[in-house]
Short mmCIF file of C-alpha atoms in Angstrom, two decimals:
data_model
loop_
_atom_site.label_atom_id
_atom_site.label_comp_id
_atom_site.label_asym_id
_atom_site.label_seq_id
_atom_site.Cartn_x
_atom_site.Cartn_y
_atom_site.Cartn_z
CA MET A 1 120.17 69.44 -24.00
CA PRO A 2 116.61 68.23 -24.57
CA ASN A 3 115.73 66.75 -27.93
CA PRO A 4 113.00 69.01 -29.39
CA HIS A 5 111.90 66.42 -31.96
CA THR A 6 111.43 63.76 -29.29
CA ASP A 7 109.65 66.20 -26.97
CA PHE A 8 107.24 67.19 -29.74
CA GLU A 9 106.55 63.70 -30.90
CA LEU A 10 105.88 62.38 -27.38
CA ALA A 11 103.72 65.36 -26.50
CA ARG A 12 101.45 64.61 -29.46
CA HIS A 13 100.83 61.15 -28.02
CA SER A 14 100.85 62.02 -24.32
CA ALA A 15 97.73 59.94 -23.69
CA ARG A 16 99.62 56.78 -24.58
CA PRO A 17 102.19 55.16 -22.28
CA VAL A 18 105.78 55.44 -23.46
CA ALA A 19 108.16 52.53 -24.02
CA LEU A 20 111.85 52.71 -24.86
CA VAL A 21 113.46 49.70 -26.55
CA THR A 22 117.18 49.35 -27.15
CA GLY A 23 118.61 47.08 -29.80
CA ALA A 24 115.65 48.07 -31.92
CA THR A 25 117.21 47.12 -35.24
CA GLY A 26 118.00 43.56 -34.11
CA GLY A 27 115.68 40.62 -34.56
CA MET A 28 114.37 40.59 -30.99
CA GLY A 29 114.38 44.36 -30.50
CA SER A 30 112.48 45.13 -33.70
CA ALA A 31 109.84 42.49 -32.84
CA ILE A 32 109.41 44.08 -29.40
CA VAL A 33 109.04 47.52 -30.98
CA ARG A 34 106.33 46.22 -33.32
CA GLU A 35 104.48 44.53 -30.47
CA LEU A 36 104.53 47.45 -28.06
CA ALA A 37 103.75 50.02 -30.75
CA THR A 38 100.19 48.75 -30.84
CA THR A 39 99.55 50.26 -27.41
CA HIS A 40 102.54 52.44 -26.59
CA ARG A 41 104.41 55.37 -28.06
CA VAL A 42 107.74 53.63 -28.63
CA ILE A 43 111.24 55.07 -28.76
CA ALA A 44 113.38 52.75 -30.86
CA VAL A 45 117.08 52.94 -30.02
CA GLY A 46 119.78 51.59 -32.31
CA ARG A 47 122.80 52.48 -34.39
CA GLY A 48 121.53 51.76 -37.90
CA ARG A 49 119.87 54.97 -39.12
CA GLU A 50 118.32 53.42 -42.24
CA GLU A 51 116.91 50.45 -40.34
CA LEU A 52 115.55 52.75 -37.65
CA ALA A 53 113.92 54.97 -40.27
CA GLU A 54 112.21 51.94 -41.85
CA LEU A 55 111.02 50.73 -38.45
CA ALA A 56 109.74 54.21 -37.61
CA ASP A 57 107.80 54.36 -40.89
CA GLU A 58 106.28 50.95 -40.17
CA THR A 59 105.40 51.41 -36.51
CA GLY A 60 105.33 55.14 -35.80
CA ALA A 61 108.21 54.75 -33.36
CA VAL A 62 110.49 57.67 -32.55
CA PRO A 63 114.01 56.69 -33.72
CA TRP A 64 117.06 57.34 -31.60
CA ALA A 65 120.25 56.67 -33.55
CA VAL A 66 122.69 56.53 -30.68
CA ASP A 67 125.59 54.38 -29.54
CA LEU A 68 124.63 53.10 -26.09
CA THR A 69 128.26 53.20 -24.99
CA ASP A 70 128.41 56.96 -25.66
CA GLY A 71 127.36 58.18 -22.20
CA ALA A 72 127.13 61.86 -23.17
CA ALA A 73 124.87 61.19 -26.18
CA LEU A 74 122.72 58.84 -24.12
CA ALA A 75 122.28 61.44 -21.39
CA GLU A 76 121.43 64.12 -23.96
CA HIS A 77 118.67 61.98 -25.47
CA ALA A 78 117.32 60.95 -22.08
CA GLU A 79 117.00 64.60 -21.04
CA GLY A 80 114.35 65.03 -23.74
CA LEU A 81 111.96 62.57 -22.09
CA ASP A 82 109.12 63.70 -19.89
CA ARG A 83 107.48 60.30 -19.45
CA LEU A 84 108.56 56.67 -19.47
CA ASP A 85 106.44 53.62 -18.58
CA VAL A 86 108.42 50.73 -20.00
CA LEU A 87 112.18 50.29 -20.55
CA VAL A 88 113.32 47.24 -22.49
CA HIS A 89 117.04 46.47 -22.73
CA ALA A 90 117.29 44.29 -25.83
CA ALA A 91 120.67 45.46 -27.14
CA ALA A 92 123.46 42.96 -26.73
CA ARG A 93 126.83 42.01 -28.09
CA GLY A 94 127.16 38.30 -28.77
CA GLY A 95 129.83 35.98 -30.05
CA SER A 96 131.79 33.04 -28.66
CA LEU A 97 134.96 33.98 -26.86
CA SER A 98 136.67 31.71 -24.37
CA VAL A 99 139.07 32.86 -21.67
CA THR A 100 141.89 31.55 -23.88
CA ASP A 101 140.81 33.59 -26.89
CA ALA A 102 139.50 36.79 -25.30
CA ARG A 103 141.68 39.85 -24.73
CA ALA A 104 141.13 42.67 -22.28
CA GLU A 105 139.51 44.83 -24.94
CA ASP A 106 137.01 42.04 -25.73
CA TRP A 107 135.92 41.89 -22.10
CA ALA A 108 135.65 45.68 -21.96
CA GLU A 109 133.60 45.98 -25.16
CA HIS A 110 131.14 43.22 -24.20
CA PHE A 111 130.62 44.51 -20.68
CA ALA A 112 130.16 48.06 -21.98
CA VAL A 113 127.26 47.03 -24.22
CA ASN A 114 125.76 44.16 -22.21
CA VAL A 115 126.02 45.49 -18.66
CA THR A 116 127.21 49.08 -18.26
CA ALA A 117 124.99 50.61 -20.95
CA PRO A 118 121.70 49.14 -19.62
CA ALA A 119 122.66 50.09 -16.08
CA GLU A 120 123.45 53.66 -17.12
CA LEU A 121 120.31 54.09 -19.22
CA THR A 122 118.26 52.76 -16.33
CA ARG A 123 119.93 55.28 -13.98
CA LEU A 124 119.19 58.13 -16.35
CA THR A 125 115.49 57.24 -16.66
CA LEU A 126 114.73 56.04 -13.12
CA PRO A 127 113.00 59.27 -12.03
CA LEU A 128 110.46 58.85 -14.85
CA LEU A 129 110.05 55.11 -14.19
CA ARG A 130 109.42 55.83 -10.52
CA ALA A 131 106.86 58.47 -11.42
CA SER A 132 104.95 56.00 -13.63
CA GLN A 133 105.62 52.96 -11.42
CA GLY A 134 106.92 51.53 -14.61
CA THR A 135 108.51 48.29 -15.77
CA VAL A 136 112.14 47.54 -16.66
CA VAL A 137 112.76 44.47 -18.80
CA PHE A 138 116.30 43.13 -19.09
CA ILE A 139 116.61 40.72 -22.00
CA GLY A 140 118.94 38.14 -20.52
CA SER A 141 119.81 34.68 -21.76
CA GLY A 142 119.95 31.11 -20.76
CA ALA A 143 123.65 31.90 -20.44
CA GLY A 144 122.74 33.99 -17.42
CA THR A 145 122.13 30.92 -15.28
CA ARG A 146 124.23 28.19 -16.88
CA PRO A 147 127.68 27.94 -18.44
CA VAL A 148 128.04 28.00 -22.22
CA PRO A 149 131.11 26.12 -23.41
CA GLY A 150 133.54 28.34 -25.34
CA SER A 151 131.63 31.52 -24.49
CA ALA A 152 133.08 32.83 -21.25
CA VAL A 153 132.75 36.50 -22.13
CA TYR A 154 129.11 36.50 -23.18
CA THR A 155 128.15 34.16 -20.36
CA ALA A 156 129.86 36.40 -17.80
CA THR A 157 128.02 39.49 -19.05
CA LYS A 158 124.64 37.76 -18.86
CA HIS A 159 125.36 36.55 -15.33
CA ALA A 160 126.32 40.10 -14.45
CA LEU A 161 123.21 41.59 -16.07
CA ARG A 162 121.00 39.29 -14.03
CA GLY A 163 122.79 40.47 -10.90
CA VAL A 164 122.11 44.09 -11.84
CA ALA A 165 118.41 43.31 -12.31
CA ASP A 166 118.10 41.39 -9.03
CA VAL A 167 119.61 44.21 -6.99
CA LEU A 168 117.67 46.88 -8.87
CA ARG A 169 114.43 45.04 -8.11
CA ILE A 170 115.14 45.16 -4.38
CA ASP A 171 116.30 48.78 -4.43
CA GLU A 172 113.30 50.00 -6.43
CA GLU A 173 110.68 48.08 -4.52
CA PRO A 174 109.71 51.17 -2.40
CA PHE A 175 108.99 53.03 -5.66
CA ARG A 176 106.93 50.16 -7.12
CA VAL A 177 109.16 49.90 -10.21
CA ARG A 178 108.86 46.39 -11.65
CA VAL A 179 112.06 44.68 -12.79
CA VAL A 180 112.17 41.46 -14.77
CA THR A 181 114.88 39.38 -16.37
CA LEU A 182 113.46 37.71 -19.45
CA ALA A 183 115.89 35.02 -20.55
CA PRO A 184 115.27 33.57 -24.01
CA GLY A 185 116.97 30.43 -25.16
CA GLN A 186 118.24 30.08 -28.74
CA THR A 187 116.25 32.57 -30.77
CA ASP A 188 116.24 32.86 -34.55
CA THR A 189 118.14 36.13 -34.94
CA ALA A 190 121.12 37.28 -36.99
CA MET A 191 123.29 37.07 -33.87
CA LEU A 192 122.44 33.41 -33.46
CA ARG A 193 122.84 32.58 -37.16
CA ALA A 194 126.31 34.15 -37.15
CA ASN A 195 127.44 31.49 -34.68
CA ILE A 196 125.90 28.44 -36.39
CA PRO A 197 127.41 26.69 -39.41
CA SER A 198 124.94 26.98 -42.28
CA ALA A 199 124.77 23.18 -42.62
CA ASP A 200 123.48 22.93 -39.02
CA TYR A 201 120.94 25.74 -39.21
CA ARG A 202 117.36 24.57 -38.70
CA PRO A 203 115.01 27.56 -38.15
CA GLU A 204 112.24 25.34 -36.79
CA ARG A 205 114.43 24.49 -33.78
CA TYR A 206 114.64 28.04 -32.54
CA ILE A 207 112.37 30.51 -30.78
CA ARG A 208 110.83 33.14 -33.02
CA PRO A 209 111.65 36.76 -32.07
CA GLU A 210 107.92 37.45 -32.15
CA SER A 211 107.44 34.90 -29.36
CA VAL A 212 109.91 36.81 -27.19
CA ALA A 213 108.04 40.05 -28.01
CA GLU A 214 104.75 38.47 -26.97
CA THR A 215 106.33 37.45 -23.66
CA VAL A 216 107.44 41.06 -23.13
CA ARG A 217 103.83 42.04 -23.72
CA PHE A 218 102.74 39.53 -21.08
CA VAL A 219 105.17 41.13 -18.61
CA VAL A 220 104.13 44.70 -19.42
CA ASP A 221 100.43 43.86 -19.12
CA ALA A 222 100.75 42.02 -15.79
CA PRO A 223 98.23 43.18 -13.16
CA ALA A 224 99.36 46.11 -11.04
CA ASP A 225 99.55 44.03 -7.85
CA VAL A 226 102.28 41.70 -9.14
CA GLN A 227 105.63 41.68 -10.82
CA LEU A 228 107.13 38.82 -12.81
CA THR A 229 110.75 38.60 -11.78
CA ASP A 230 112.49 35.88 -13.81
CA ILE A 231 111.10 34.34 -16.97
CA ALA A 232 112.89 31.67 -18.98
CA VAL A 233 111.67 31.27 -22.56
CA ARG A 234 112.98 27.97 -23.89
CA PRO A 235 112.71 26.21 -27.26
CA ARG A 236 109.93 23.59 -27.31
CA GLN A 237 112.64 20.94 -27.67
CA GLU A 238 115.94 21.65 -25.93
CA ILE A 239 118.55 21.88 -28.68
CA ALA A 240 121.27 20.38 -26.49
CA ARG A 241 119.29 17.16 -26.44
CA LEU A 242 118.53 16.97 -30.18
#
C-alpha cells in the first residue's frame, strides 16, 4: 500500500524534481544524495536506519530503510511515489570471489543485489520515469568492461548490469527516458578499503566519492536533446601501472 509519509513529504516539495538513490548509506551513494539534494527532493534508500536518519537530517532526504532484495517491500514503497525524475542505482555488493572460491549462494546473493534489484526497481518506477522523461543512472564499474583477476563474481555482475542498461536504453528510447552506465574506477569507499591491505592503502590514489557524485550531476543536468550513455571515471593515474 502507499506510504503516507513519503506521499506527504514529496507533496510538500512537488515543485522540485524527485531523485531516488539506492545505496544511500555507502560512500558513493551518500555523496550522490548530498549532491542531488541541492536541487532535488531525494529519496535515500538503504538498510542502515541510523545512517539514513543522519543523512536525512543533513540533507532533507526522505529515508527508505528497505532491503532491495525484498521485492514485496520494494513494491510497497514504490507505490507511494507520484513523481520520479532521476533514479540512481548506487547499491552494490562487492568482494573478491573467484570461480574456485565462490559457491552457488555467493553467485545468487551478488546477482540479487547488483543486477536483479536495480532491474526490478527500474521496472516498478518506469511509468513515472516515462512521464517525466527522466534519467536512470546505473553505477557500474571498470569491472563491467574488463576482467578483474580473482573477482569473477563481482565482474560478472557488473558486465550483466551494463547489459541491462544497454537494452533498457534501446527499449525506452520511444519514451525519451535517458539511461547511462557510469563506471567509476577505484573509489575511496569502505567497500574498496575492505579489499586493500592497510599497508597498501594510499587515499590519494583513489577517486573521491564526491567526484563520482559530481559526474552524476553532470549526467542529470545534460541538455534535453542528448543523453550520455557510457561514462568511465578513472583515477588520474591508473593504479595498475603504479
